[in-house]
mmCIF file of C-alpha atoms and ligand atoms in Angstrom:
data_model
loop_
_atom_site.group_PDB
_atom_site.id
_atom_site.type_symbol
_atom_site.label_atom_id
_atom_site.label_comp_id
_atom_site.label_asym_id
_atom_site.label_seq_id
_atom_site.Cartn_x
_atom_site.Cartn_y
_atom_site.Cartn_z
ATOM 1 C CA UNK A 1362 99.442 36.697 92.001
ATOM 2 C CA UNK A 1363 103.020 37.717 91.265
ATOM 3 C CA UNK A 1364 105.532 36.370 93.767
ATOM 4 C CA UNK A 1365 108.616 37.548 91.899
ATOM 5 C CA UNK A 1366 111.376 39.478 93.637
ATOM 6 C CA UNK A 1367 114.940 40.332 92.701
ATOM 7 C CA UNK A 1368 116.966 41.452 95.710
ATOM 8 C CA UNK A 1369 120.486 42.809 95.554
ATOM 9 C CA UNK A 1370 122.865 42.133 98.413
ATOM 10 C CA UNK A 1371 125.679 44.672 98.249
ATOM 11 C CA UNK A 1372 127.408 43.100 101.273
ATOM 12 C CA UNK A 1373 130.352 45.194 102.556
ATOM 13 C CA UNK A 1374 131.013 46.963 99.257
ATOM 14 C CA UNK A 1375 130.823 50.457 97.768
ATOM 15 C CA UNK A 1376 131.808 53.823 99.163
ATOM 16 C CA UNK A 1377 128.817 55.929 100.207
ATOM 17 C CA UNK A 1378 128.654 57.947 96.997
ATOM 18 C CA UNK A 1379 129.035 54.845 94.828
ATOM 19 C CA UNK A 1380 126.099 53.213 96.581
ATOM 20 C CA UNK A 1381 123.921 56.294 96.255
ATOM 21 C CA UNK A 1382 124.813 56.615 92.571
ATOM 22 C CA UNK A 1383 123.860 52.974 92.009
ATOM 23 C CA UNK A 1384 120.512 53.478 93.774
ATOM 24 C CA UNK A 1385 119.744 56.648 91.800
ATOM 25 C CA UNK A 1386 120.571 55.047 88.466
ATOM 26 C CA UNK A 1387 118.371 52.032 89.238
ATOM 27 C CA UNK A 1388 115.568 54.337 90.393
ATOM 28 C CA UNK A 1389 115.630 56.173 87.097
ATOM 29 C CA UNK A 1390 116.126 53.118 84.870
ATOM 30 C CA UNK A 1391 113.448 50.881 86.353
ATOM 31 C CA UNK A 1392 109.846 51.503 85.403
ATOM 32 C CA UNK A 1393 106.318 50.069 85.641
ATOM 33 C CA UNK A 1394 107.057 47.383 83.027
ATOM 34 C CA UNK A 1395 109.862 46.060 85.225
ATOM 35 C CA UNK A 1396 107.816 46.176 88.407
ATOM 36 C CA UNK A 1397 104.998 44.308 86.664
ATOM 37 C CA UNK A 1398 107.512 41.444 86.386
ATOM 38 C CA UNK A 1399 109.160 41.682 89.800
ATOM 39 C CA UNK A 1400 109.558 43.755 92.933
ATOM 40 C CA UNK A 1401 113.136 44.958 93.366
ATOM 41 C CA UNK A 1402 114.947 45.258 96.697
ATOM 42 C CA UNK A 1403 118.303 46.912 97.364
ATOM 43 C CA UNK A 1404 120.206 45.345 100.276
ATOM 44 C CA UNK A 1405 122.568 48.147 101.213
ATOM 45 C CA UNK A 1406 125.093 48.575 104.050
ATOM 46 C CA UNK A 1407 123.724 50.455 107.065
ATOM 47 C CA UNK A 1408 125.392 53.782 106.379
ATOM 48 C CA UNK A 1409 123.998 53.825 102.832
ATOM 49 C CA UNK A 1410 120.437 53.104 103.940
ATOM 50 C CA UNK A 1411 119.135 56.669 104.560
ATOM 51 C CA UNK A 1412 120.294 57.838 101.129
ATOM 52 C CA UNK A 1413 119.044 54.701 99.395
ATOM 53 C CA UNK A 1414 115.638 55.007 101.069
ATOM 54 C CA UNK A 1415 115.491 58.594 99.804
ATOM 55 C CA UNK A 1416 116.541 57.553 96.294
ATOM 56 C CA UNK A 1417 113.703 55.014 95.971
ATOM 57 C CA UNK A 1418 111.049 57.131 97.659
ATOM 58 C CA UNK A 1419 107.753 57.210 95.787
ATOM 59 C CA UNK A 1420 108.734 54.367 93.458
ATOM 60 C CA UNK A 1421 106.285 51.552 94.074
ATOM 61 C CA UNK A 1422 108.148 48.364 93.301
ATOM 62 C CA UNK A 1423 111.552 49.477 94.509
ATOM 63 C CA UNK A 1424 112.360 48.675 98.146
ATOM 64 C CA UNK A 1425 115.260 48.736 100.584
ATOM 65 C CA UNK A 1426 116.696 46.034 102.849
ATOM 66 C CA UNK A 1427 119.193 46.039 105.681
ATOM 67 C CA UNK A 1428 121.636 43.128 105.696
ATOM 68 C CA UNK A 1429 121.139 42.230 109.348
ATOM 69 C CA UNK A 1430 119.348 43.417 112.491
ATOM 70 C CA UNK A 1431 119.898 42.937 116.189
ATOM 71 C CA UNK A 1432 117.390 40.818 118.084
ATOM 72 C CA UNK A 1433 116.818 43.241 120.984
ATOM 73 C CA UNK A 1434 114.688 46.388 120.878
ATOM 74 C CA UNK A 1435 117.389 48.722 122.154
ATOM 75 C CA UNK A 1436 120.055 48.975 124.804
ATOM 76 C CA UNK A 1437 123.739 48.499 125.530
ATOM 77 C CA UNK A 1438 124.747 46.632 122.362
ATOM 78 C CA UNK A 1439 127.603 48.705 121.018
ATOM 79 C CA UNK A 1440 127.849 48.704 117.266
ATOM 80 C CA UNK A 1441 124.454 47.118 116.624
ATOM 81 C CA UNK A 1442 121.398 48.341 114.691
ATOM 82 C CA UNK A 1443 117.843 47.584 115.819
ATOM 83 C CA UNK A 1444 114.630 46.845 113.966
ATOM 84 C CA UNK A 1445 113.163 49.950 115.603
ATOM 85 C CA UNK A 1446 115.873 52.116 114.018
ATOM 86 C CA UNK A 1447 115.281 50.556 110.609
ATOM 87 C CA UNK A 1448 111.544 51.056 110.960
ATOM 88 C CA UNK A 1449 112.069 54.714 111.803
ATOM 89 C CA UNK A 1450 114.079 55.049 108.592
ATOM 90 C CA UNK A 1451 111.384 53.501 106.414
ATOM 91 C CA UNK A 1452 113.442 50.422 105.566
ATOM 92 C CA UNK A 1453 110.962 47.693 104.598
ATOM 93 C CA UNK A 1454 113.064 44.524 104.547
ATOM 94 C CA UNK A 1455 115.983 42.887 106.340
ATOM 95 C CA UNK A 1456 118.149 40.027 105.118
ATOM 96 C CA UNK A 1457 118.347 37.638 108.064
ATOM 97 C CA UNK A 1458 120.534 34.554 108.403
ATOM 98 C CA UNK A 1459 122.778 35.030 105.399
ATOM 99 C CA UNK A 1460 125.322 32.204 105.379
ATOM 100 C CA UNK A 1461 128.106 34.749 105.914
ATOM 101 C CA UNK A 1462 126.406 35.830 109.150
ATOM 102 C CA UNK A 1463 125.969 32.194 110.159
ATOM 103 C CA UNK A 1464 129.587 31.360 109.302
ATOM 104 C CA UNK A 1465 131.542 34.435 110.436
ATOM 105 C CA UNK A 1466 129.312 35.713 113.241
ATOM 106 C CA UNK A 1467 128.097 32.422 114.690
ATOM 107 C CA UNK A 1468 124.414 33.086 114.060
ATOM 108 C CA UNK A 1469 122.341 30.000 114.831
ATOM 109 C CA UNK A 1470 118.820 29.049 113.766
ATOM 110 C CA UNK A 1471 117.590 29.802 117.288
ATOM 111 C CA UNK A 1472 119.117 33.302 117.272
ATOM 112 C CA UNK A 1473 117.811 33.922 113.771
ATOM 113 C CA UNK A 1474 114.290 33.041 114.860
ATOM 114 C CA UNK A 1475 114.482 35.832 117.439
ATOM 115 C CA UNK A 1476 115.740 38.245 114.763
ATOM 116 C CA UNK A 1477 112.929 37.252 112.395
ATOM 117 C CA UNK A 1478 110.379 37.832 115.144
ATOM 118 C CA UNK A 1479 111.889 41.201 116.032
ATOM 119 C CA UNK A 1480 111.843 42.351 112.413
ATOM 120 C CA UNK A 1481 108.178 41.391 112.069
ATOM 121 C CA UNK A 1482 107.297 43.143 115.304
ATOM 122 C CA UNK A 1483 108.459 46.386 113.687
ATOM 123 C CA UNK A 1484 106.809 45.732 110.326
ATOM 124 C CA UNK A 1485 110.041 44.789 108.574
ATOM 125 C CA UNK A 1486 109.826 41.850 106.191
ATOM 126 C CA UNK A 1487 112.552 39.257 106.750
ATOM 127 C CA UNK A 1488 114.402 37.727 103.804
ATOM 128 C CA UNK A 1489 115.394 34.562 105.637
ATOM 129 C CA UNK A 1490 118.372 32.759 104.088
ATOM 130 C CA UNK A 1491 119.177 29.083 104.271
ATOM 131 C CA UNK A 1492 121.301 26.580 102.371
ATOM 132 C CA UNK A 1493 123.712 23.685 102.666
ATOM 133 C CA UNK A 1494 127.516 23.508 102.544
ATOM 134 C CA UNK A 1495 129.333 21.557 99.853
ATOM 135 C CA UNK A 1496 130.085 18.817 102.359
ATOM 136 C CA UNK A 1497 126.414 18.522 103.297
ATOM 137 C CA UNK A 1498 125.414 18.321 99.632
ATOM 138 C CA UNK A 1499 128.001 15.655 98.966
ATOM 139 C CA UNK A 1500 127.007 13.518 101.916
ATOM 140 C CA UNK A 1501 123.361 13.699 100.935
ATOM 141 C CA UNK A 1502 121.985 15.784 103.798
ATOM 142 C CA UNK A 1503 120.844 18.858 101.824
ATOM 143 C CA UNK A 1504 117.140 18.312 102.464
ATOM 144 C CA UNK A 1505 117.485 17.637 106.176
ATOM 145 C CA UNK A 1506 119.754 20.695 106.605
ATOM 146 C CA UNK A 1507 117.411 23.128 104.860
ATOM 147 C CA UNK A 1508 114.402 21.556 106.544
ATOM 148 C CA UNK A 1509 115.945 22.188 109.942
ATOM 149 C CA UNK A 1510 116.847 25.786 109.023
ATOM 150 C CA UNK A 1511 113.270 26.316 107.921
ATOM 151 C CA UNK A 1512 111.699 24.694 110.984
ATOM 152 C CA UNK A 1513 113.936 26.366 113.548
ATOM 153 C CA UNK A 1514 114.162 29.739 111.815
ATOM 154 C CA UNK A 1515 110.604 30.477 110.684
ATOM 155 C CA UNK A 1516 108.147 27.646 111.389
ATOM 156 C CA UNK A 1517 107.667 28.897 114.942
ATOM 157 C CA UNK A 1518 105.837 31.922 113.522
ATOM 158 C CA UNK A 1519 102.082 31.980 113.153
ATOM 159 C CA UNK A 1520 100.585 31.843 109.664
ATOM 160 C CA UNK A 1521 99.937 35.566 109.514
ATOM 161 C CA UNK A 1522 103.534 36.381 110.456
ATOM 162 C CA UNK A 1523 104.869 33.829 107.979
ATOM 163 C CA UNK A 1524 102.902 35.625 105.252
ATOM 164 C CA UNK A 1525 105.441 38.489 105.476
ATOM 165 C CA UNK A 1526 108.522 36.275 105.162
ATOM 166 C CA UNK A 1527 110.585 35.808 102.004
ATOM 167 C CA UNK A 1528 112.804 32.711 101.883
ATOM 168 C CA UNK A 1529 116.134 32.684 100.033
ATOM 169 C CA UNK A 1530 117.755 29.346 99.241
ATOM 170 C CA UNK A 1531 121.481 29.942 98.902
ATOM 171 C CA UNK A 1532 123.674 26.851 98.633
ATOM 172 C CA UNK A 1533 126.879 27.989 100.337
ATOM 173 C CA UNK A 1534 129.088 26.346 97.717
ATOM 174 C CA UNK A 1535 127.519 28.583 95.058
ATOM 175 C CA UNK A 1536 127.952 31.938 96.840
ATOM 176 C CA UNK A 1537 130.606 34.171 95.351
ATOM 177 C CA UNK A 1538 132.254 31.163 93.733
ATOM 178 C CA UNK A 1539 130.932 31.552 90.198
ATOM 179 C CA UNK A 1540 129.555 28.034 90.678
ATOM 180 C CA UNK A 1541 125.777 28.224 90.259
ATOM 181 C CA UNK A 1542 123.431 25.441 91.205
ATOM 182 C CA UNK A 1543 121.926 24.032 88.021
ATOM 183 C CA UNK A 1544 118.281 24.962 87.509
ATOM 184 C CA UNK A 1545 117.436 21.314 88.264
ATOM 185 C CA UNK A 1546 119.368 21.341 91.559
ATOM 186 C CA UNK A 1547 117.826 24.642 92.627
ATOM 187 C CA UNK A 1548 114.299 23.699 91.549
ATOM 188 C CA UNK A 1549 114.549 20.410 93.435
ATOM 189 C CA UNK A 1550 115.284 22.195 96.718
ATOM 190 C CA UNK A 1551 112.737 24.968 96.068
ATOM 191 C CA UNK A 1552 110.043 22.389 95.420
ATOM 192 C CA UNK A 1553 110.959 20.653 98.657
ATOM 193 C CA UNK A 1554 110.814 23.957 100.585
ATOM 194 C CA UNK A 1555 107.421 24.867 99.141
ATOM 195 C CA UNK A 1556 106.184 21.404 100.059
ATOM 196 C CA UNK A 1557 107.358 21.847 103.655
ATOM 197 C CA UNK A 1558 105.580 25.217 103.824
ATOM 198 C CA UNK A 1559 102.407 23.574 102.510
ATOM 199 C CA UNK A 1560 102.616 20.879 105.176
ATOM 200 C CA UNK A 1561 103.190 23.348 107.977
ATOM 201 C CA UNK A 1562 101.111 26.401 107.012
ATOM 202 C CA UNK A 1563 98.806 24.998 104.301
ATOM 203 C CA UNK A 1564 98.488 25.248 100.545
ATOM 204 C CA UNK A 1565 97.625 28.957 100.386
ATOM 205 C CA UNK A 1566 100.766 29.919 102.296
ATOM 206 C CA UNK A 1567 102.834 27.694 100.008
ATOM 207 C CA UNK A 1568 101.312 29.271 96.906
ATOM 208 C CA UNK A 1569 101.962 32.765 98.211
ATOM 209 C CA UNK A 1570 105.457 32.503 99.668
ATOM 210 C CA UNK A 1571 108.301 33.937 97.601
ATOM 211 C CA UNK A 1572 111.267 31.568 97.277
ATOM 212 C CA UNK A 1573 114.438 33.209 95.966
ATOM 213 C CA UNK A 1574 117.529 31.458 94.688
ATOM 214 C CA UNK A 1575 120.937 32.941 95.526
ATOM 215 C CA UNK A 1576 124.481 31.987 94.613
ATOM 216 C CA UNK A 1577 126.303 33.391 91.577
ATOM 217 C CA UNK A 1578 123.151 34.593 89.825
ATOM 218 C CA UNK A 1579 124.269 36.368 86.633
ATOM 219 C CA UNK A 1580 122.510 37.743 83.542
ATOM 220 C CA UNK A 1581 123.509 34.534 81.748
ATOM 221 C CA UNK A 1582 121.962 32.027 84.144
ATOM 222 C CA UNK A 1583 119.050 34.086 85.531
ATOM 223 C CA UNK A 1584 116.553 33.307 82.723
ATOM 224 C CA UNK A 1585 116.727 29.540 83.144
ATOM 225 C CA UNK A 1586 116.730 29.745 86.938
ATOM 226 C CA UNK A 1587 113.745 32.115 87.013
ATOM 227 C CA UNK A 1588 111.875 29.906 84.544
ATOM 228 C CA UNK A 1589 111.725 27.096 87.124
ATOM 229 C CA UNK A 1590 108.218 26.771 88.587
ATOM 230 C CA UNK A 1591 109.273 27.146 92.236
ATOM 231 C CA UNK A 1592 111.977 29.803 91.797
ATOM 232 C CA UNK A 1593 110.449 33.254 92.217
ATOM 233 C CA UNK A 1594 113.551 35.350 91.657
ATOM 234 C CA UNK A 1595 116.981 35.845 93.102
ATOM 235 C CA UNK A 1596 119.125 37.165 95.910
ATOM 236 C CA UNK A 1597 122.036 38.595 93.972
ATOM 237 C CA UNK A 1598 125.431 39.449 95.430
ATOM 238 C CA UNK A 1599 128.294 40.349 93.098
ATOM 239 C CA UNK A 1600 126.141 41.055 90.046
ATOM 240 C CA UNK A 1601 123.956 43.517 91.989
ATOM 241 C CA UNK A 1602 126.914 45.928 92.150
ATOM 242 C CA UNK A 1603 126.916 46.385 88.372
ATOM 243 C CA UNK A 1604 123.993 48.381 86.988
ATOM 244 C CA UNK A 1605 123.894 46.608 83.619
ATOM 245 C CA UNK A 1606 124.077 43.143 85.137
ATOM 246 C CA UNK A 1607 121.493 43.838 87.818
ATOM 247 C CA UNK A 1608 119.066 45.361 85.303
ATOM 248 C CA UNK A 1609 119.534 42.381 82.999
ATOM 249 C CA UNK A 1610 118.806 39.988 85.864
ATOM 250 C CA UNK A 1611 115.659 41.922 86.808
ATOM 251 C CA UNK A 1612 114.567 41.692 83.178
ATOM 252 C CA UNK A 1613 115.116 37.937 83.022
ATOM 253 C CA UNK A 1614 111.548 36.830 83.824
HETATM 254 P P1 PGA B 165 126.745 36.057 94.891
HETATM 255 O O1 PGA B 165 126.157 36.267 96.361
HETATM 256 O O2 PGA B 165 125.642 36.404 93.921
HETATM 257 O O3 PGA B 165 127.906 36.998 94.798
HETATM 258 O O4 PGA B 165 127.139 34.611 94.783
HETATM 259 C C1 PGA B 165 124.846 35.895 96.669
HETATM 260 C C2 PGA B 165 124.564 36.155 98.132
HETATM 261 O O5 PGA B 165 125.441 35.874 98.954
HETATM 262 O O6 PGA B 165 123.492 36.650 98.510
#
């Protein structure tokens, strides 16, 4: 069974045409040999999504993610995008609980659990993000922080629902800072997370769940990160905006 995924997170970058060009180039560059190694997901801004979905159409192995969803089905929530809308577009994944959403938009574990549930209700696979701050790492609470994010964000699901969830461990101090967790630091947390999944949902769920590492993943450090037994790929921010870098990361397994 191949758990590997490389997901790009474009964040709030790229003009519409730049994003569509990036998606089209990746769609033509990536082939069956790449997808035999890893599934690839493009996390595009909302307005890019229709064009990106079109660009990847018919390419098994290349998928599209939104970067957030709202937790309600529909209604008077000006400026928000629902899981129902994303489903109607054919968008298969949603990044949920990115640390930037937690930090700048006050998203809590409890709120994120409702978003995860809503995504699943509409057949959208959540990429649920968690990770500790520098302060939490330094005062030795990394494991309890990520454990809580896991328990409150996704352990309330049933086993079948959890089977559609991807987890991304992103230490906040490594995001956009150029400071990557060492493979040992990342593997240590990934192993812990897989162990918690095994305890809660059983060994099969733990064997099947995809655990991504995120935080300054680059072509240079991807091979040694992806070689770790419990790291199944990456959630890539800055480097996913550059075709050459993103392709090199995808080809790092
Ligand atoms: P980065 O971002 O690769 O630019 O550090 C990762 C992320 O925030 O998903």
